[in-house]
XYZ file of C-alpha atoms in Angstrom:
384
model
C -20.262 -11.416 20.032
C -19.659 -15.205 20.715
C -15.691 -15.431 19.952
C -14.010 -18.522 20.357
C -10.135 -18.290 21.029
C -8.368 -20.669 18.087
C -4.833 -22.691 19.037
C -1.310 -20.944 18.836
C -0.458 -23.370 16.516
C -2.594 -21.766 13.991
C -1.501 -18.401 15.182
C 2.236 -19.663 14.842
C 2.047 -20.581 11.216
C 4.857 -18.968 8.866
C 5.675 -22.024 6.945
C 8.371 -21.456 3.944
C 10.168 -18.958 6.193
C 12.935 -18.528 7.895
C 12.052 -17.436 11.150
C 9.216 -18.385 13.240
C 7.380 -15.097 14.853
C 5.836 -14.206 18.495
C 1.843 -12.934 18.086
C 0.433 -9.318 18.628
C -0.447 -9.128 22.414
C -3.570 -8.471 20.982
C -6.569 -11.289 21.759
C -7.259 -13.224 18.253
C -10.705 -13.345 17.197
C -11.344 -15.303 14.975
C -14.798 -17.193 14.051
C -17.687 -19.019 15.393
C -17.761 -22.357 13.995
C -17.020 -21.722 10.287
C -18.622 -18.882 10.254
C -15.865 -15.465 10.407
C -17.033 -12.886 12.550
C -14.093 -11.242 14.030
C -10.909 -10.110 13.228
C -6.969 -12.337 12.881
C -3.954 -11.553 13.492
C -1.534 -13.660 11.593
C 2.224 -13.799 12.117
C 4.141 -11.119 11.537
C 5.303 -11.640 7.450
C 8.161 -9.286 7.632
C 10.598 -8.718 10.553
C 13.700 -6.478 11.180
C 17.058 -8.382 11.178
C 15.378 -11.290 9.283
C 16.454 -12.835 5.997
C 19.317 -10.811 5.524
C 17.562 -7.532 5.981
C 18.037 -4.720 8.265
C 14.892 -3.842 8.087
C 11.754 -4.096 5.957
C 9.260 -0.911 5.431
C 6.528 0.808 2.716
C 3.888 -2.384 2.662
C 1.650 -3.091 -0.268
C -0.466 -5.755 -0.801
C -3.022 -7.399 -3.415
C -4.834 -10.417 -4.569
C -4.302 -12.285 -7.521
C -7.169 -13.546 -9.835
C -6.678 -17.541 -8.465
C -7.052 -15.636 -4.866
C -3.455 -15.227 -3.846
C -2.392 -12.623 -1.638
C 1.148 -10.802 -2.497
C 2.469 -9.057 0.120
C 4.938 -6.052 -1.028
C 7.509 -4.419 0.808
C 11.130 -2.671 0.408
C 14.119 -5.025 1.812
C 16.186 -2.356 3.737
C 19.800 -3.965 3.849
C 22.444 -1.938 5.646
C 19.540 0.307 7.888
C 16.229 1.799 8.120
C 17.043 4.951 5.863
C 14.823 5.410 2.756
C 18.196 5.247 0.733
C 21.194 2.673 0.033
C 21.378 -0.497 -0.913
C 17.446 -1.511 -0.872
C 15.709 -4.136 -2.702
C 12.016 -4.824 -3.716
C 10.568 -8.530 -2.332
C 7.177 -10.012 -1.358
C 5.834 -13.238 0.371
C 2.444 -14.959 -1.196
C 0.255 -16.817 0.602
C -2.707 -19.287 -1.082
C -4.974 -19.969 1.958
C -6.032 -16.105 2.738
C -3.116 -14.830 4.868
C -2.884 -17.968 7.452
C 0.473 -19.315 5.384
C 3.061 -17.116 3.814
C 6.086 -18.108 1.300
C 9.578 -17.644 1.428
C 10.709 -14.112 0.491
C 11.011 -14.001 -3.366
C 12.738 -11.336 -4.844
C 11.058 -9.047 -7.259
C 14.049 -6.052 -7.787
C 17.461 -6.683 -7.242
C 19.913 -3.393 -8.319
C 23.088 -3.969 -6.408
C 23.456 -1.231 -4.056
C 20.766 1.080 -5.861
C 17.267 1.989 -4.202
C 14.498 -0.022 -5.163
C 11.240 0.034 -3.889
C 7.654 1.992 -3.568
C 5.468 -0.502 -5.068
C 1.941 -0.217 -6.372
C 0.687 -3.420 -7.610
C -2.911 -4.104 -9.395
C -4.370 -6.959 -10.638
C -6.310 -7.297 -14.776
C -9.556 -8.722 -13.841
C -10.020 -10.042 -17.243
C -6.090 -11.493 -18.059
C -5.229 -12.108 -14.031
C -1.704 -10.348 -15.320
C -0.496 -8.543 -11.788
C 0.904 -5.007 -13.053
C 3.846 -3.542 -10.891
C 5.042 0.455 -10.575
C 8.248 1.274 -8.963
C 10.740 4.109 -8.248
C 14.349 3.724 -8.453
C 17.140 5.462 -7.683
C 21.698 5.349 -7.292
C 21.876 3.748 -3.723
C 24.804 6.686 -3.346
C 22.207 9.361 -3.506
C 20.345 10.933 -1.102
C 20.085 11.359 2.418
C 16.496 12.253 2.421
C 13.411 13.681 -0.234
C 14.973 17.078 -0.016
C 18.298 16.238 -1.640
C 16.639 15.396 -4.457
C 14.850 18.719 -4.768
C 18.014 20.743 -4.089
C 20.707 19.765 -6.747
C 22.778 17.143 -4.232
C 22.179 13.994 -5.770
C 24.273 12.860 -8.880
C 21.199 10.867 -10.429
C 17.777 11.265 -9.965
C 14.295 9.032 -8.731
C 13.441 6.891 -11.587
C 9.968 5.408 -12.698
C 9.826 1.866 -13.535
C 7.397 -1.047 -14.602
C 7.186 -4.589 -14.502
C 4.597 -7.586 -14.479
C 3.839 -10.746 -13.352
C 2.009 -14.239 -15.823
C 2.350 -16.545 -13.290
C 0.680 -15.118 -10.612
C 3.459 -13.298 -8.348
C 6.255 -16.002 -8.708
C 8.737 -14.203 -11.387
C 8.872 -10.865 -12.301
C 9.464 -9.042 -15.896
C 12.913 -7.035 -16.523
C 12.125 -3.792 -14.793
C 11.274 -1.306 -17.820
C 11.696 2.611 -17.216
C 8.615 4.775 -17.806
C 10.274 8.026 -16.679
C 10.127 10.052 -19.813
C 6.009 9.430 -19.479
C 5.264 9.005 -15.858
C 7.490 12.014 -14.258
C 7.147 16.084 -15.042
C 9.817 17.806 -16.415
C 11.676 19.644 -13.355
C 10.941 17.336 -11.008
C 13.479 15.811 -8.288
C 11.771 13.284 -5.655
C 9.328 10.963 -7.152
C 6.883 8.012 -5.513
C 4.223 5.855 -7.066
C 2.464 4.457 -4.143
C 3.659 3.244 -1.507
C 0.176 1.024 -1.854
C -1.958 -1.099 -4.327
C -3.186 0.909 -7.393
C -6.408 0.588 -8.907
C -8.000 -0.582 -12.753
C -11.138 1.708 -13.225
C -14.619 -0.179 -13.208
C -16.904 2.215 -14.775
C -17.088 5.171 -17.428
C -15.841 5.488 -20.781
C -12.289 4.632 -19.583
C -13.286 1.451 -17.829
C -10.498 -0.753 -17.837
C -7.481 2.090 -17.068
C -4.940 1.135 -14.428
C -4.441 4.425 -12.432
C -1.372 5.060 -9.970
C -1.343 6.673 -6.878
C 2.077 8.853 -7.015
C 3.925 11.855 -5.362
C 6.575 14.423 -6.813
C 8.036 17.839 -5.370
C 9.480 20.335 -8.247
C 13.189 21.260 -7.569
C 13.602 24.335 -5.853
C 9.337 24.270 -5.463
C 6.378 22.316 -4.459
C 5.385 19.227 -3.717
C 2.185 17.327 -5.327
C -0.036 14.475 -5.308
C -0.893 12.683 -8.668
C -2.257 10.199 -10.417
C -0.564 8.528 -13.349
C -2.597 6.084 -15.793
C -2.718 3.383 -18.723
C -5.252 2.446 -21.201
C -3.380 -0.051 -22.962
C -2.436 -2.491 -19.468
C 0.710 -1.021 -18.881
C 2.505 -0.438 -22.211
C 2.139 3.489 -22.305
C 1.692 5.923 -19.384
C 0.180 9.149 -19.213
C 0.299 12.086 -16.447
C -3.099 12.771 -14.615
C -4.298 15.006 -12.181
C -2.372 16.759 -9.631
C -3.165 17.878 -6.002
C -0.618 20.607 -4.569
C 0.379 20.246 -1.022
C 0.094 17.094 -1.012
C 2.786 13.562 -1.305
C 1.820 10.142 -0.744
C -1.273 9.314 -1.587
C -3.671 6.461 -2.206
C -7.095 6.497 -4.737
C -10.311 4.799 -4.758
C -13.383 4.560 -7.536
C -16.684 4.856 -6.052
C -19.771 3.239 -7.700
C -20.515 6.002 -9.698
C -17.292 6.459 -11.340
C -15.655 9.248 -9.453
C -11.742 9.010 -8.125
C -11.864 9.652 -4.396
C -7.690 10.780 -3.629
C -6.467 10.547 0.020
C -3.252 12.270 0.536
C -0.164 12.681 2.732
C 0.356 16.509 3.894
C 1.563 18.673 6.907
C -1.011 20.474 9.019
C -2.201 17.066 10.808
C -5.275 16.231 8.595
C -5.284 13.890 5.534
C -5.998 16.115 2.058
C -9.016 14.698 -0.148
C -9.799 15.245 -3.167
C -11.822 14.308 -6.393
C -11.960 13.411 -9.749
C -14.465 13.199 -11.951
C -12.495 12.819 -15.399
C -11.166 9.112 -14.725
C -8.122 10.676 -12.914
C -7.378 13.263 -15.784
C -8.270 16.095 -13.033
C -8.814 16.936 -9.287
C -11.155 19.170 -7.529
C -12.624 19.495 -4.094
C -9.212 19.703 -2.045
C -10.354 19.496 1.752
C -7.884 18.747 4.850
C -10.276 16.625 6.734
C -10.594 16.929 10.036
C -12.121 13.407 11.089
C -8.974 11.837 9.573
C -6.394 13.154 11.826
C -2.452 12.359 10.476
C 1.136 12.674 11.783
C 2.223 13.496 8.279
C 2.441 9.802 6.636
C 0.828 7.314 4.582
C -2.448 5.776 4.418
C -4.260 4.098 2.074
C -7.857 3.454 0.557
C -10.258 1.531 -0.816
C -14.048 1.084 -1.874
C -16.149 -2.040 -1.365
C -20.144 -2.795 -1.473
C -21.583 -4.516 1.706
C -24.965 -5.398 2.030
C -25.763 -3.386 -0.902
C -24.253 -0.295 0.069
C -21.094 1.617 -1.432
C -18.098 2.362 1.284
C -14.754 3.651 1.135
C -12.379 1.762 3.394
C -9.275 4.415 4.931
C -6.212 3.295 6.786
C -3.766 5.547 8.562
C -2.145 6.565 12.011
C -4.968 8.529 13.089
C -3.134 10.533 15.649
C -1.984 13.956 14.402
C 0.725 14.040 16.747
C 2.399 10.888 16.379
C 2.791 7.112 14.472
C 0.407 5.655 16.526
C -2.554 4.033 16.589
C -3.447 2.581 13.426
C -6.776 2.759 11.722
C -9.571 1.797 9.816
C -12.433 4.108 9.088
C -15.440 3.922 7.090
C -17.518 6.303 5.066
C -20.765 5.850 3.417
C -20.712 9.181 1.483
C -18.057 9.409 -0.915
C -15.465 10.525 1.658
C -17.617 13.367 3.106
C -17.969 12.139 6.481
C -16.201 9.132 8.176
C -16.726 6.658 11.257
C -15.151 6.701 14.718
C -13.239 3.936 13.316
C -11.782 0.281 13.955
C -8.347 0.483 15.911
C -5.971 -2.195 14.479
C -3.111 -1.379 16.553
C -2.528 1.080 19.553
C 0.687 1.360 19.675
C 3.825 2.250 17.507
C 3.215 2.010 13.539
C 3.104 3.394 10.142
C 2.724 2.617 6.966
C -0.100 0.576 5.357
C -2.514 -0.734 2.723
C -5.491 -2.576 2.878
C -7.016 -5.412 0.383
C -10.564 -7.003 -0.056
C -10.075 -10.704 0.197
C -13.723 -11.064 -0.260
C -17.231 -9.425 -0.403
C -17.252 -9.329 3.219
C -13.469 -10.024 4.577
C -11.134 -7.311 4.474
C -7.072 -7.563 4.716
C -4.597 -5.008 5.929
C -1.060 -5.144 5.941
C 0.961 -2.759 8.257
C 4.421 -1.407 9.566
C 4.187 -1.572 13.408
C 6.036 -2.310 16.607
C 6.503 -2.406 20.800
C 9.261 0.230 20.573
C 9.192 1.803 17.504
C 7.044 1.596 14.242
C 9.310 -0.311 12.263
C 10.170 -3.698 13.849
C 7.941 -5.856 11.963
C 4.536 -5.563 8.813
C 2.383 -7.375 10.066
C -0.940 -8.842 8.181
C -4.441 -8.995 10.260
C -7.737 -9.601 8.155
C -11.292 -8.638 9.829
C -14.775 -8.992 9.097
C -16.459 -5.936 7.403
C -19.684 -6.461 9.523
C -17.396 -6.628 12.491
C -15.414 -2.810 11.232
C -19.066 -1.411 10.334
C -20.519 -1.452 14.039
């Protein structure tokens, strides 16, 4: 491949912000002549000790119908913990990823928890649909507190929306009552973009990736959904063993559910009801996992259906993120595209076009969480 190595200038780009970050030591790859064939690595859109943050973690991203990217993430004041006095902000950027915002705030509770977003887009009203989880910033030292009686409050469910395509935010409604099981402590939608169903008699449903462990029991996978964009919310299928998880529709209709679990594999599994049921739970082997998140997605390239899958793909460690492909409804997958060797985490993944993905990741030289970074690649370039 002819590559041709574009100015730091470009690379250097973070206009609207308040810091000015250092590159990947990665090479940048970006195009030949107009036409993209590579891969770019933009500048890093969130970084620790920035803009009055300790740290930043649990990415999400999505793209509006006018074609603006809205990068998600939980603004970790006083530390890294998953707990405390967190709030819930993105960055948008109008030119595909080269330029991002100032950091706008979405979810502002004081010193309460707010975060795990899982944003998704109305292809017909371009309204931006937002799930979060909440909970008392005093709470909690970790998952299991939650599931053993030691928290004074609980983890919330709440929704909220966007008309004017990512720049204010709706009062934060709670769906709790419809979204979470009776007897159930922690509680996560995402961490990663949800999805609105394409085909079937329930085209048109905005379904949730989420996670919940029973007090005192187990913990589960699940899907929750809407048929009327976002007013009511129902309780769909659950996987057990699993937590975070991530969901994709294939061409033919059927939910494809990638899932967070011990053992060092990824869980799959399938729905075939719009969500309303899974079957088919298999650890797979070719998508090796440390025990954290990933995310998925389906696209069609050159007339073929594939499902896009992100995740440390290194059973023994946050390392080495990546993207694999598979052209079989998630029964076999690629070698894969490495993003980044090194330390990193969390992720999600966007199309920006046909034949351009996005993916926007946790990552760092000495440690995982030092900076979410955005790079974008061509599909043709992943697909070798």
């Amino acid at each position: 491949m002819n590559t041709v190595l574009k100015g730091l200038a470009f690379a250097m780009l973070m206009v609207g912000c308040s810091c000015i970050s250092k590159q990947p030591a990665t090479p940048v790859n970006p195009s030949d002549g107009d036409e993209f064939v590579g891969t770019v690595r933009a500048p890093y859109i969130f970084e620790k000790y920035h803009d009055g943050y300790h740290t930043f973690r649990i990415p999400a991203i999505t793209i509006t119908k006018k074609g603006t990217l809205l990068a998600f993430c939980e603004g970790r004041k006083n530390g890294g913990g998953d707990t405390g006095d967190i709030d819930l902000v993105l960055r948008r950027s109008t030119d595909g990823g080269k330029i991002w915002s100032h950091l706008i705030m979405v979810w502002d509770d004081g010193y309460n928890t707010c975060g795990n977003p899982s944003p998704v887009v109305d292809p017909v009203t371009g309204r931006i649909h937002l799930l979060m989880t909440w909970n008392l910033g005093t709470d909690g030292k970790s998952a299991g507190d939650f599931n053993n009686g030691k928290t004074t409050d609980t983890r919330r469910v709440f929704y909220t929306f966007s008309d004017d395509d990512g720049l204010t935010w709706s009062k934060a409604r709670e769906i709790t009552s419809q979204a979470k099981p009776d007897g159930y402590g922690w509680y996560a939608t995402g961490p990663c973009h949800a999805i609105i169903l394409r085909k079937g008699p329930h085209a048109g449903r905005i379904v949730v990736p989420c996670d919940c462990n029973a007090i005192g029991g187990a913990g589960y996978s699940h899907v929750i959904y809407s048929d009327d964009s976002g007013a009511n919310w129902k309780i769909g299928g659950m996987v057990s063993g699993g937590n975070e998880s991530s969901v994709a529709e294939l061409e033919d209709g059927t939910l494809v559910l990638t899932c967070r679990t011990s053992g060092g594999k990824r869980l799959l599994a399938w729905s075939h009801d719009s969500g309303e049921s899974f079957v088919d739970m298999v650890k797979e082997a070719a998508l090796p996992d440390p025990t954290c998140q990933g995310s998925m997605l389906s696209t069609v390239f050159n007339g073929r259906e594939y499902l896009l899958h992100s995740n440390c793909s290194n059973a023994s460690g946050r390392t080495k993120m990546t993207i694999k492909t598979s052209a079989d409804g998630g029964k076999s997958w690629s070698s894969g595209y490495l993003v980044w060797g090194g330390y990193t985490a969390y992720s999600d993944m966007v199309m920006l076009d046909d034949k351009i993905i996005g993916i926007l990741y946790e990552n760092g030289d000495a440690g995982s969480y030092e900076r979410i970074s955005f790079e974008k690649a061509a599909l043709s370039y992943i697909l070798k």
